[in-house]
CSV table of C-alpha atoms and ligand atoms in Angstrom, one decimal:
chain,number,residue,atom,x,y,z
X,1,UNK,CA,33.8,4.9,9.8
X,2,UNK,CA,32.0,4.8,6.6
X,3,UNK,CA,33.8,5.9,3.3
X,4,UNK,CA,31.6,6.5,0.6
X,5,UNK,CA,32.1,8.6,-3.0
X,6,UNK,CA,33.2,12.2,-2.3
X,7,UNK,CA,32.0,11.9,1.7
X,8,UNK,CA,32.8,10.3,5.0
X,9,UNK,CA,30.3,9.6,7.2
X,10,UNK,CA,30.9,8.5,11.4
X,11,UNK,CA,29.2,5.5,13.1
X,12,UNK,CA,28.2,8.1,15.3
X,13,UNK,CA,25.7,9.8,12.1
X,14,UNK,CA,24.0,6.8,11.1
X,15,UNK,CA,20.7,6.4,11.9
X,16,UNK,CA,20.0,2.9,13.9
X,17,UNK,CA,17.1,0.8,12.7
X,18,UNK,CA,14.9,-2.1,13.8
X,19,UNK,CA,13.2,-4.4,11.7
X,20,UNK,CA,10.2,-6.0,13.3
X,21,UNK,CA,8.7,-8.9,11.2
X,22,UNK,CA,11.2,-10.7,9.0
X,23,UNK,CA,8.9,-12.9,6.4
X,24,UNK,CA,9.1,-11.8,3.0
X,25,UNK,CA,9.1,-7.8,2.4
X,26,UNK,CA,11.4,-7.1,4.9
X,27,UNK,CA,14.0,-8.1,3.0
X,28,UNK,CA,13.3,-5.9,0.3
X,29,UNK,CA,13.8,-3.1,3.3
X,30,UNK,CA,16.9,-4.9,4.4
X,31,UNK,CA,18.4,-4.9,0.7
X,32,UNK,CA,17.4,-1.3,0.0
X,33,UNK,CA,18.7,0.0,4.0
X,34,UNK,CA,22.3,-1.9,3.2
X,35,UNK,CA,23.2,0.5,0.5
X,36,UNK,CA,22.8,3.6,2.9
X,37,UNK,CA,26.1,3.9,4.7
X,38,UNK,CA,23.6,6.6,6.4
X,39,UNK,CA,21.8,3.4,8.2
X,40,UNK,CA,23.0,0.8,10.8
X,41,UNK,CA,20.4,-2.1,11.1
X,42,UNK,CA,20.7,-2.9,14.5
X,43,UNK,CA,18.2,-5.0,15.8
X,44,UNK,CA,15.4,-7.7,14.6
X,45,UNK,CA,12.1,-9.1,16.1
X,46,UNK,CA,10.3,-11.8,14.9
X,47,UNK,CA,8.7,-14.8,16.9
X,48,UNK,CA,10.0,-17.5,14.9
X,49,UNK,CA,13.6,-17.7,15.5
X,50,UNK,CA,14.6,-19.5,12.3
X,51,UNK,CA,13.3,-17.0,10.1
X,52,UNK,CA,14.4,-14.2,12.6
X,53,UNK,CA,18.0,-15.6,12.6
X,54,UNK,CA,18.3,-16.5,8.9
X,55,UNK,CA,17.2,-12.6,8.3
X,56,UNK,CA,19.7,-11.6,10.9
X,57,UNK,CA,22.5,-13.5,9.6
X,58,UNK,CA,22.2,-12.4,6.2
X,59,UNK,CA,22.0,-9.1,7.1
X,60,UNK,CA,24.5,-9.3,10.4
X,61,UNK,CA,22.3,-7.4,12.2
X,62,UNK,CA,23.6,-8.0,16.0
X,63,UNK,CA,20.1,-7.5,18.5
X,64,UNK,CA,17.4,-10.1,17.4
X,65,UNK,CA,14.1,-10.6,19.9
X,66,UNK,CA,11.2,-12.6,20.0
X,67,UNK,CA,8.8,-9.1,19.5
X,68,UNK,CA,8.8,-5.4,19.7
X,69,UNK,CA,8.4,-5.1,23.1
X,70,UNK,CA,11.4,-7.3,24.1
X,71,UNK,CA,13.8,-5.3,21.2
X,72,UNK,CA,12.7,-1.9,22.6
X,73,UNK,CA,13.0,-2.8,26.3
X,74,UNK,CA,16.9,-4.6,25.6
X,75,UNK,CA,17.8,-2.1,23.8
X,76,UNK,CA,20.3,0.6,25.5
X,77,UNK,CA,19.0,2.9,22.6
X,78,UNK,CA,15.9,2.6,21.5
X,79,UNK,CA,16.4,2.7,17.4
X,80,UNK,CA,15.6,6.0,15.4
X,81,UNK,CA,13.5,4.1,13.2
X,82,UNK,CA,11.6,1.0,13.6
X,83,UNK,CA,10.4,-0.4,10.1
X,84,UNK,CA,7.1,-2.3,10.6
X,85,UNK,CA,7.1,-5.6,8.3
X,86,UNK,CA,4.4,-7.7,10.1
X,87,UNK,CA,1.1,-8.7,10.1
X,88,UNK,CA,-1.7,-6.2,9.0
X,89,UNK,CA,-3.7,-7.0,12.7
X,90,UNK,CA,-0.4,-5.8,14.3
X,91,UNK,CA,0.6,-2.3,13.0
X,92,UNK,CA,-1.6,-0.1,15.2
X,93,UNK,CA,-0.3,-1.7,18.2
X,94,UNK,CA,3.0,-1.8,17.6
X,95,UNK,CA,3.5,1.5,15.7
X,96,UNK,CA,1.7,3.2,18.8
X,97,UNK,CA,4.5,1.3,20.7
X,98,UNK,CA,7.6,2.1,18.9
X,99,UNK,CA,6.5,5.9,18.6
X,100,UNK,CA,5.5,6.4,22.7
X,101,UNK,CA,9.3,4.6,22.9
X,102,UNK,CA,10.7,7.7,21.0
X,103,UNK,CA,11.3,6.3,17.1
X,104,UNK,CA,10.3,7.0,13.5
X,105,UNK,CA,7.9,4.2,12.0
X,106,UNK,CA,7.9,2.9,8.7
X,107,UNK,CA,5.1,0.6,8.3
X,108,UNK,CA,4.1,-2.0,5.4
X,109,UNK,CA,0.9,-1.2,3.9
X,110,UNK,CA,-1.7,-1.6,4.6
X,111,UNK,CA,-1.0,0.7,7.3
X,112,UNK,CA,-3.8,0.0,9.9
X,113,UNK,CA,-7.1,-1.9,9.6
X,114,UNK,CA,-9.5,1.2,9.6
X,115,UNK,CA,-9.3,4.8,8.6
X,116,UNK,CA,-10.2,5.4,12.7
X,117,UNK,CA,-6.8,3.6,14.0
X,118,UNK,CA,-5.0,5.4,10.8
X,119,UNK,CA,-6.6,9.0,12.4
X,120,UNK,CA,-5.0,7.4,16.1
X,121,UNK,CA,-1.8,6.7,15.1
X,122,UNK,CA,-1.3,10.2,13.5
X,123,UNK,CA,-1.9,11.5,16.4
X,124,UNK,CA,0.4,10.1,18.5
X,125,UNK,CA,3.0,10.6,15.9
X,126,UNK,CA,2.2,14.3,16.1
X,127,UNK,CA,1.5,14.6,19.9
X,128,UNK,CA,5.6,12.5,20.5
X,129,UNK,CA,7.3,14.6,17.6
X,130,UNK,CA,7.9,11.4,15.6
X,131,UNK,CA,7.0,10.1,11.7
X,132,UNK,CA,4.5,7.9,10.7
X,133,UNK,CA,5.8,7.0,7.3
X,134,UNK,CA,3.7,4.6,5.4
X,135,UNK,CA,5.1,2.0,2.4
X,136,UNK,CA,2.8,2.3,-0.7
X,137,UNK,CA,5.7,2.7,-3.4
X,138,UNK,CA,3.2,2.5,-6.5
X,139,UNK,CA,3.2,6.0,-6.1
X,140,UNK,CA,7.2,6.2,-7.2
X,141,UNK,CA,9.4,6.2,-10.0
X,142,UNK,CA,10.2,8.4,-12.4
X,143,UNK,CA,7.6,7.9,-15.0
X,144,UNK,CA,4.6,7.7,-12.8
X,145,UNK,CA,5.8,11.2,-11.4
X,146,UNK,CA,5.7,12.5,-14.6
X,147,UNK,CA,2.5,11.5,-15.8
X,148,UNK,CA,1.0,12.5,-12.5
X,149,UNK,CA,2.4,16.2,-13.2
X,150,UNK,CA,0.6,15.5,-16.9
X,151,UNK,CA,-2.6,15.2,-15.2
X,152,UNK,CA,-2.4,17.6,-12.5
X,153,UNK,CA,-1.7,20.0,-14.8
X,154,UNK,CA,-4.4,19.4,-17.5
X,155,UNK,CA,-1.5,18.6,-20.2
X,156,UNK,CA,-3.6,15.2,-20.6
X,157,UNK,CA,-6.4,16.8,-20.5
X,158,UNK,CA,-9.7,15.9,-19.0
X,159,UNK,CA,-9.9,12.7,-17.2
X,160,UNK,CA,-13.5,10.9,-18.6
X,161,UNK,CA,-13.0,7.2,-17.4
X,162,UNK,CA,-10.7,4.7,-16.0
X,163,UNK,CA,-10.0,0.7,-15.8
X,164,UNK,CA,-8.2,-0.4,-12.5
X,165,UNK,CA,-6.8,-4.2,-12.4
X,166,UNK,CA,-5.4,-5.9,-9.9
X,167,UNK,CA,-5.9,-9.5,-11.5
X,168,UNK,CA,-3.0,-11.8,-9.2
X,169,UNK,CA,-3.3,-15.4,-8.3
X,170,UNK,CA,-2.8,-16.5,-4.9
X,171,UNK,CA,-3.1,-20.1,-4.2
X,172,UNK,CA,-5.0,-22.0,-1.2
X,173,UNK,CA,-2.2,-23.9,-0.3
X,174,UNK,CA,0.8,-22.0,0.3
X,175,UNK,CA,-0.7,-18.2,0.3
X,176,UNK,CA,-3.4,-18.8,2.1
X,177,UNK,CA,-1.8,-21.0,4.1
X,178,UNK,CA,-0.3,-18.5,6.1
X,179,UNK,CA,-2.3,-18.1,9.6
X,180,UNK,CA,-3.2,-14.0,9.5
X,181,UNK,CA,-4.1,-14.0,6.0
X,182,UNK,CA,-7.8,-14.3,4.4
X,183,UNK,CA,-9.3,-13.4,8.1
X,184,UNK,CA,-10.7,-9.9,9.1
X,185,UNK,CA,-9.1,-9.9,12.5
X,186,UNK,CA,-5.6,-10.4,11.5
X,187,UNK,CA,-5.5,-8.9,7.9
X,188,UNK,CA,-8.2,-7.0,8.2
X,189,UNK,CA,-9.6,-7.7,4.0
X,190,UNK,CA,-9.0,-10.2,1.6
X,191,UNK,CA,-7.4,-8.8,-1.9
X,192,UNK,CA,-9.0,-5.9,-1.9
X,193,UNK,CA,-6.6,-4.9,1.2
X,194,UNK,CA,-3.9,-6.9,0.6
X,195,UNK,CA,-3.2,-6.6,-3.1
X,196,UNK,CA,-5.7,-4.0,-5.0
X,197,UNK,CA,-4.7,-1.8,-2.8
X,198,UNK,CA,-1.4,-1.1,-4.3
X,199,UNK,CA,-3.3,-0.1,-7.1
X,200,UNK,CA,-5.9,2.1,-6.2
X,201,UNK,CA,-2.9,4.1,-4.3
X,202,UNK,CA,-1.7,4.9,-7.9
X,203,UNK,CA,-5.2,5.7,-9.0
X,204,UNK,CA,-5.7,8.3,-6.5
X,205,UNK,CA,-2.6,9.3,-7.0
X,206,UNK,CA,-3.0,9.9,-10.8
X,207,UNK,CA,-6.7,11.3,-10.3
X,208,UNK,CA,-7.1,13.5,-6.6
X,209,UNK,CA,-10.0,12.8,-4.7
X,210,UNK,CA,-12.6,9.9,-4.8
X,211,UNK,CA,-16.4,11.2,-4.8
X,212,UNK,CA,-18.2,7.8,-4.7
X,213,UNK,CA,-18.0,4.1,-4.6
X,214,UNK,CA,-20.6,1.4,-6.2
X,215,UNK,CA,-19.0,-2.5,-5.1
X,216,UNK,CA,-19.8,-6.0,-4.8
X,217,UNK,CA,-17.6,-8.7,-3.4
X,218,UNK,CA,-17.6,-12.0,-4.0
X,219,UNK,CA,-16.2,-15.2,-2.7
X,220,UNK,CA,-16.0,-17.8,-5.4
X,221,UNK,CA,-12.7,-20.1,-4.9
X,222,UNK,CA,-11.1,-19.7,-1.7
X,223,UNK,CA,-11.4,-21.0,1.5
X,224,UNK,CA,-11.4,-17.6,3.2
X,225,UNK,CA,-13.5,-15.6,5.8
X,226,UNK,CA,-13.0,-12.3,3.4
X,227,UNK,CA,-13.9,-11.9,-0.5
X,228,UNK,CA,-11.2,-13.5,-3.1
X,229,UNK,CA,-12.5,-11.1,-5.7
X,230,UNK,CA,-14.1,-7.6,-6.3
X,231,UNK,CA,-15.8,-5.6,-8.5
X,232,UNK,CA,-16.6,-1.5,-7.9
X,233,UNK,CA,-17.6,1.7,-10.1
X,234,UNK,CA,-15.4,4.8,-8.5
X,235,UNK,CA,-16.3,8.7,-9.5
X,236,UNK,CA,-13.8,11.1,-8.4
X,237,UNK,CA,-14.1,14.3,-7.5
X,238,UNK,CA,-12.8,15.5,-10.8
X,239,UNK,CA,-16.0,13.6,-12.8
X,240,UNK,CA,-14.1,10.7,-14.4
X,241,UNK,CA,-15.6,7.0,-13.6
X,242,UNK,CA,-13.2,4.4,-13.0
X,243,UNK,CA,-14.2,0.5,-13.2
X,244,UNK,CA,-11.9,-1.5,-10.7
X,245,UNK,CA,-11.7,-5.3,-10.6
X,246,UNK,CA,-9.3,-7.2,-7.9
X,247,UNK,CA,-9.1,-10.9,-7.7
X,248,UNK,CA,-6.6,-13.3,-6.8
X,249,UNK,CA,-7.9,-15.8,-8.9
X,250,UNK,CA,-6.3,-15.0,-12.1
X,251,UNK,CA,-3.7,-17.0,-13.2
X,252,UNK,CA,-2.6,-15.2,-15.9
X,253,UNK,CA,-1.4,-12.2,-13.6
X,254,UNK,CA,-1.5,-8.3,-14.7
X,255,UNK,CA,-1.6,-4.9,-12.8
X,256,UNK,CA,-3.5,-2.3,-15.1
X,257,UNK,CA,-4.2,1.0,-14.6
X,258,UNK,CA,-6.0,2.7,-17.8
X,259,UNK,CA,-7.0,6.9,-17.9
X,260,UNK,CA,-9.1,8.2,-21.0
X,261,UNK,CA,-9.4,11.9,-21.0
X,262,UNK,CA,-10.3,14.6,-23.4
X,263,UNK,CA,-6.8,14.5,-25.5
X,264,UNK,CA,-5.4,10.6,-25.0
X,265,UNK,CA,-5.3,7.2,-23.5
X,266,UNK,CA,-2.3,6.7,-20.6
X,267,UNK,CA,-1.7,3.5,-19.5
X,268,UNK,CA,0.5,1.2,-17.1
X,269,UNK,CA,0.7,-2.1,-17.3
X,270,UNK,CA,3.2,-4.5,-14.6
X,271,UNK,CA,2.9,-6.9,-12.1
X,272,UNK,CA,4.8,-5.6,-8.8
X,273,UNK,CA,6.2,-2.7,-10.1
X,274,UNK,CA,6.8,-0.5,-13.2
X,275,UNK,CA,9.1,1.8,-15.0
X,276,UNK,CA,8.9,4.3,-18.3
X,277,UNK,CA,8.8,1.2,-20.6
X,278,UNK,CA,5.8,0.3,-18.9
X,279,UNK,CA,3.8,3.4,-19.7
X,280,UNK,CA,2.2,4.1,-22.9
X,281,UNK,CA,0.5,8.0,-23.9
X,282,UNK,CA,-1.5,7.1,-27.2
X,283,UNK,CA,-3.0,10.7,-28.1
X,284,UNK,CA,-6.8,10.9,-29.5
X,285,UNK,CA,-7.4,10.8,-33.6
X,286,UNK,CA,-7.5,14.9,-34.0
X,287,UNK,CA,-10.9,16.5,-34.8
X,288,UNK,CA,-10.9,15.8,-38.5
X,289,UNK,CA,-10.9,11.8,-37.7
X,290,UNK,CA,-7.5,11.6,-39.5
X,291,UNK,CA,-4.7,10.0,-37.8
X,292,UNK,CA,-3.6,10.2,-33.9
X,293,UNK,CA,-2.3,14.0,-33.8
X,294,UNK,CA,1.7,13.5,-32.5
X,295,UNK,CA,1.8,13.4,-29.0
X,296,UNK,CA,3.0,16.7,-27.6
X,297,UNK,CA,6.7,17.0,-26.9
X,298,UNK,CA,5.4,17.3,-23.2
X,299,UNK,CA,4.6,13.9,-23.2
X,300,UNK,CA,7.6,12.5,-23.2
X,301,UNK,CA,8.6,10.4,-20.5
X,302,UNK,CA,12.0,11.4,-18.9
X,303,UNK,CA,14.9,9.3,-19.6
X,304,UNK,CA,16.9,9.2,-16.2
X,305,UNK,CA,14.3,6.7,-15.7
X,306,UNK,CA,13.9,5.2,-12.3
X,307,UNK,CA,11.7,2.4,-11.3
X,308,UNK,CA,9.3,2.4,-8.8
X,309,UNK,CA,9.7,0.6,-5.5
X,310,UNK,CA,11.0,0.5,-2.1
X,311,UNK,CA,14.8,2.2,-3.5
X,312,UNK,CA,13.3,5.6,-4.3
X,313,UNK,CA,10.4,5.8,-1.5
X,314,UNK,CA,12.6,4.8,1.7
X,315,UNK,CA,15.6,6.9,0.0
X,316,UNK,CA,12.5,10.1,0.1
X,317,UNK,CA,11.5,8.8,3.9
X,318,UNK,CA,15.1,8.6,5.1
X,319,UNK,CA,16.3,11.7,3.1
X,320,UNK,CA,13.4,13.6,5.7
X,321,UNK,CA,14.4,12.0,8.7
X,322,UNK,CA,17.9,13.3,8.3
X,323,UNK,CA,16.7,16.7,7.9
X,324,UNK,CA,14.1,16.7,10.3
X,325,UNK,CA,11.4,18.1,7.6
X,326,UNK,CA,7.9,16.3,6.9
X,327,UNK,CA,7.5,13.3,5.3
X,328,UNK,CA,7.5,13.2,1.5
X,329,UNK,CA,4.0,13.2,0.6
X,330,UNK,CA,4.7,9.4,-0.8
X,331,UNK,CA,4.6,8.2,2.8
X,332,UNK,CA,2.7,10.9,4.9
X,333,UNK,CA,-0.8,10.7,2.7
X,334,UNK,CA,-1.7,7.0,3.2
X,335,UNK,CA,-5.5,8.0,4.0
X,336,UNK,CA,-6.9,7.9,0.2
X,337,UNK,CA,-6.2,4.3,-0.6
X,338,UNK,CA,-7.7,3.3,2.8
X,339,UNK,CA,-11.0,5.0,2.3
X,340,UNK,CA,-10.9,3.4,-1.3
X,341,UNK,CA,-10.8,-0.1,0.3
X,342,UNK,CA,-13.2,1.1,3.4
X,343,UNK,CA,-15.9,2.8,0.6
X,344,UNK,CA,-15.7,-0.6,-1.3
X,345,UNK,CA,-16.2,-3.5,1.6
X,346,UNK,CA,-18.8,-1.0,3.0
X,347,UNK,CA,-20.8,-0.3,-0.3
X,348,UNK,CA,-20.5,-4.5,-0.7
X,349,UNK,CA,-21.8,-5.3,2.6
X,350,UNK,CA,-24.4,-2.2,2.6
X,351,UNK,CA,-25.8,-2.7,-1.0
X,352,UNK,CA,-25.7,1.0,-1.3
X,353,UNK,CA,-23.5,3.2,-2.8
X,354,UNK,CA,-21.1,4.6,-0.3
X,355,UNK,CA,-20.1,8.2,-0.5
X,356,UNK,CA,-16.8,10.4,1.1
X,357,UNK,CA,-19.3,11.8,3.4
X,358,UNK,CA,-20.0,8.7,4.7
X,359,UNK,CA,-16.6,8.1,5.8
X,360,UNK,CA,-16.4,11.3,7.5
X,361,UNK,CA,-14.9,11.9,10.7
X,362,UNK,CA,-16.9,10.4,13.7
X,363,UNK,CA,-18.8,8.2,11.2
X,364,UNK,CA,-19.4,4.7,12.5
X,365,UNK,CA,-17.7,3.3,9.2
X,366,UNK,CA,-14.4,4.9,10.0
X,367,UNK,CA,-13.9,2.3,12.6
X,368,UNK,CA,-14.3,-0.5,10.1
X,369,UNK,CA,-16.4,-1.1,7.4
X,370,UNK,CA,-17.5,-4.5,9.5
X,371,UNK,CA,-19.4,-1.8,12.4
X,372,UNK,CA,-22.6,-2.1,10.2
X,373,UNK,CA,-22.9,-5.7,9.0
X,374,UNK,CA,-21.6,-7.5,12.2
X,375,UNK,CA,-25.1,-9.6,11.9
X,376,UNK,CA,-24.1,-10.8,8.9
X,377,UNK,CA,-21.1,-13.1,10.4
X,378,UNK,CA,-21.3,-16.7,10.4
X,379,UNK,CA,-20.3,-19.3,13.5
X,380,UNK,CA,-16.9,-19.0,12.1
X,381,UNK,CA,-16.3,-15.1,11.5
X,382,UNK,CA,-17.0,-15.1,8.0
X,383,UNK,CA,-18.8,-12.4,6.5
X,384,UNK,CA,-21.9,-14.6,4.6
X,385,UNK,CA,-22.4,-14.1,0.7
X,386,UNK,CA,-25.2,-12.2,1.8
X,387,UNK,CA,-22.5,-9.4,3.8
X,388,UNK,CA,-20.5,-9.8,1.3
X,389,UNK,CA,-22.5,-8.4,-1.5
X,390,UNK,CA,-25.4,-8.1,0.1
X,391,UNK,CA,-27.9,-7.8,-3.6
X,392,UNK,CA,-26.7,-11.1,-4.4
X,393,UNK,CA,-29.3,-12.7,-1.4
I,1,NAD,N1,4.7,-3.2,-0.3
I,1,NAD,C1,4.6,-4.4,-0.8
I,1,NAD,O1,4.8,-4.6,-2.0
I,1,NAD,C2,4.3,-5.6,0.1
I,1,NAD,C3,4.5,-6.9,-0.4
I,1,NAD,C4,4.2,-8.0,0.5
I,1,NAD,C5,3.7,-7.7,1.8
I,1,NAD,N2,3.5,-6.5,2.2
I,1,NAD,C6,3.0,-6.2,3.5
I,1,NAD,O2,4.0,-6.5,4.5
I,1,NAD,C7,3.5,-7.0,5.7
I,1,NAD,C8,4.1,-8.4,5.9
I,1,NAD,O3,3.8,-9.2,4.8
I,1,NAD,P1,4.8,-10.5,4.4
I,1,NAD,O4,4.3,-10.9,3.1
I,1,NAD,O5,6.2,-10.1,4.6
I,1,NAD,O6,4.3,-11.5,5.5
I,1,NAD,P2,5.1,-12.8,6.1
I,1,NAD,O7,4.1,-13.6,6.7
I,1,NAD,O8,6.0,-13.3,5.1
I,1,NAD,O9,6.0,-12.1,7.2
I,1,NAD,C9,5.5,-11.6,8.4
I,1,NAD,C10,6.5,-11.9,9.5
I,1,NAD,O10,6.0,-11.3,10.7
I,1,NAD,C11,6.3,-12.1,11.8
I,1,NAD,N3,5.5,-11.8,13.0
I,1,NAD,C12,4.3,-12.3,13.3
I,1,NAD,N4,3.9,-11.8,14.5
I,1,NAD,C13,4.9,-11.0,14.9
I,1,NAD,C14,5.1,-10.2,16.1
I,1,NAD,N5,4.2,-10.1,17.0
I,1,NAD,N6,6.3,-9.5,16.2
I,1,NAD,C15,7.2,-9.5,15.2
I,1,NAD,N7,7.1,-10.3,14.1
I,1,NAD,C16,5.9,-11.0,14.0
I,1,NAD,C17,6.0,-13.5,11.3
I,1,NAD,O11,6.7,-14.5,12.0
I,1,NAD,C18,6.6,-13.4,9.8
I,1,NAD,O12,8.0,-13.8,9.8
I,1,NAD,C19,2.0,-7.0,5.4
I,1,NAD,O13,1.4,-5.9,5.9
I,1,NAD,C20,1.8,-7.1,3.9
I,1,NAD,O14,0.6,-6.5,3.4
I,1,NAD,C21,3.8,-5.4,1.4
């Protein structure tokens, strides 16, 4: 028995988890699930068994198996939740897996490698009576929840036009070092998937639907079968044009999301994850050209301030799982920043812009942006310049 501030909770109420994949994010899902005397972390499965059983002695979790298909078949239980920290190639597969076996998933983004697999494995969430819950925690925190509200309802204004940064570094040697990544089969993109992503969730969170995409990709320093770096022209629904550039060539390393609208500028600026201080509202110069008008009391970001990150998203997903309700939009609406990163490869590859429509339902680009450029692979699997941005030939 658990004893906790003003309750008591039984062995018997805690949810039992698995971790499968135990490289580097799963511990920030270990670190947040050890402060929930709600959660027992009972097994682990990871193919190398030093970096399994470091994990699982850290954490003392008991059950620790080569894959998820040797943890679900030992176990006498299957686990209520099976968090997802592997490989991009992998999570279709083994999300299918752990929900047929009967538990909740919460998956790493990116979630899937095509918006056709994320469309499958809804479905078989919803056909076993199980949760799909996807990580992208850009989307949480205090202060991005508030500004979000802001937009939504027209307290900022009217969003005209946007800058969207995701300028990292990621070096040959070590980074890319690491077998699945910088290949299409096993991480399914290069930076564009694996690290802009992050912030093009938070721009679609801030700004609704995307109308069309504009992109070119370019591979300029890395020895990798996918882009290192780039560029694309968004317009959302709502009319504003955004201008996103992701690279992991940058050594001097920023996240940046920028909104101008009708009545002010908002801005975020970070690296891997931000809080109030990292948000700045500058209102427009009022009509007479004198100085900025005050912001409006509205404005004001809230002072219980809570970061973003994996505390307050798995705290949302685990809060539902308890109750039995639906996910908290945060992890149930993973489709937008997937399209994003489809629209952009696919515009890239096509030379054309690319529009939601195209991505509809049934559309051969919902199976992977690669279904129309597949001549353009080299001997090796590499997309050529030419596939890659396809107006540079
Ligand atoms: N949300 C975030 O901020 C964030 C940050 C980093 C990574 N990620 C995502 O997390 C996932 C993992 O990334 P990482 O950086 O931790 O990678 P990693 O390479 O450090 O860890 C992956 C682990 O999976 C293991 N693995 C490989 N095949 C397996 C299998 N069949 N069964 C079980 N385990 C297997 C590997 O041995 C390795 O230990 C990726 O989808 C990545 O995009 C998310």
């Amino acid at each position: 028995m658990t004893e906790t501030a003003g309750s008591t909770t039984t062995v018997q109420d805690a949810l039992r988890v698995a971790i499968v994949g135990t490289g580097a994010i799963a511990h920030a899902h270990a670190r947040v699930l050890a402060t929930d005397p709600r959660v027992t972390l009972v097994a682990v499965a990871d193919p190398n068994p030093e970096v399994r059983d470091a994990f699982a002695d850290e954490y003392a979790v008991p059950g620790r198996y080569a894959d998820l298909d040797a943890l679900l078949a030992a176990q006498v239980d299957v686990p209520d939740v099976v968090h997802l920290c592997t490989p991009p190639g992998l999570h279709r597969d083994q999300a299918v897996a752990a929900l047929r076996a009967g538990a909740h998933v919460v998956c790493e983004k990116p979630p899937v490698l095509s918006l056709a697999d994320l469309d499958a494995v809804l479905a078989v969430a919803d056909e076993v009576g199980r949760r799909y819950a996807v990580v992208f925690q850009q989307r949480t925190g205090t202060a991005v929840g508030h500004v979000q509200r802001l937009l939504a309802d027209g307290e900022l204004g009217r969003p005209l036009v946007g800058v969207c940064h995701t300028l990292w570094y990621r070096k040959q040697e070590d980074y890319y070092a690491v077998p699945w990544r910088g290949r299409w089969a096993t991480e399914g993109g290069g930076p564009l998937l694996g690290l802009g992503i992050h912030q093009l969730d938070l721009l679609g969170f801030l700004l609704g639907e995307w109308a069309e995409v504009d992109a070119r990709a370019f591979r300029l320093a890395r020895d990798v079968e996918t882009e290192d770096t780039s560029t694309a022209t968004v317009r959302f629904a709502n009319g504003a044009v955004v201008s996103v550039l992701t690279t992991a060539l940058a050594p001097r390393q920023t996240s940046y999301v920028r909104i101008d609208t009708t009545l002010g500028t908002v801005e975020v600026e970070h690296l891997y994850g931000h809080d109030a201080r990292s948000w700045r509202l500058t209102p427009a110069p009022d009509r007479t050209g004198g100085d900025p008008a005050p912001a409006p009391a509205s404005w004001t970001l809230p002072s219980d301030d809570e970061p973003s990150g994996h505390t307050p998203l798995l705290r949302a997903v685990y809060d539902a799982l308890r109750d039995g309700g639906p996910l908290p939009a945060v992890a149930a609406e993973p489709h937008r920043s997937l399209e994003l990163v489809t629209a952009i490869y696919a515009s890239a590859a096509l030379g054309r812009p690319v529009t939601k429509d195209d991505l509809a339902p049934g559309s051969t680009l919902r199976d992977g942006f690669l279904h129309g450029v597949e001549d353009l692979r080299d001997t090796t699997g590499a997309l050529t310049p030419a596939a890659l941005s396809r107006r540079t030939t």
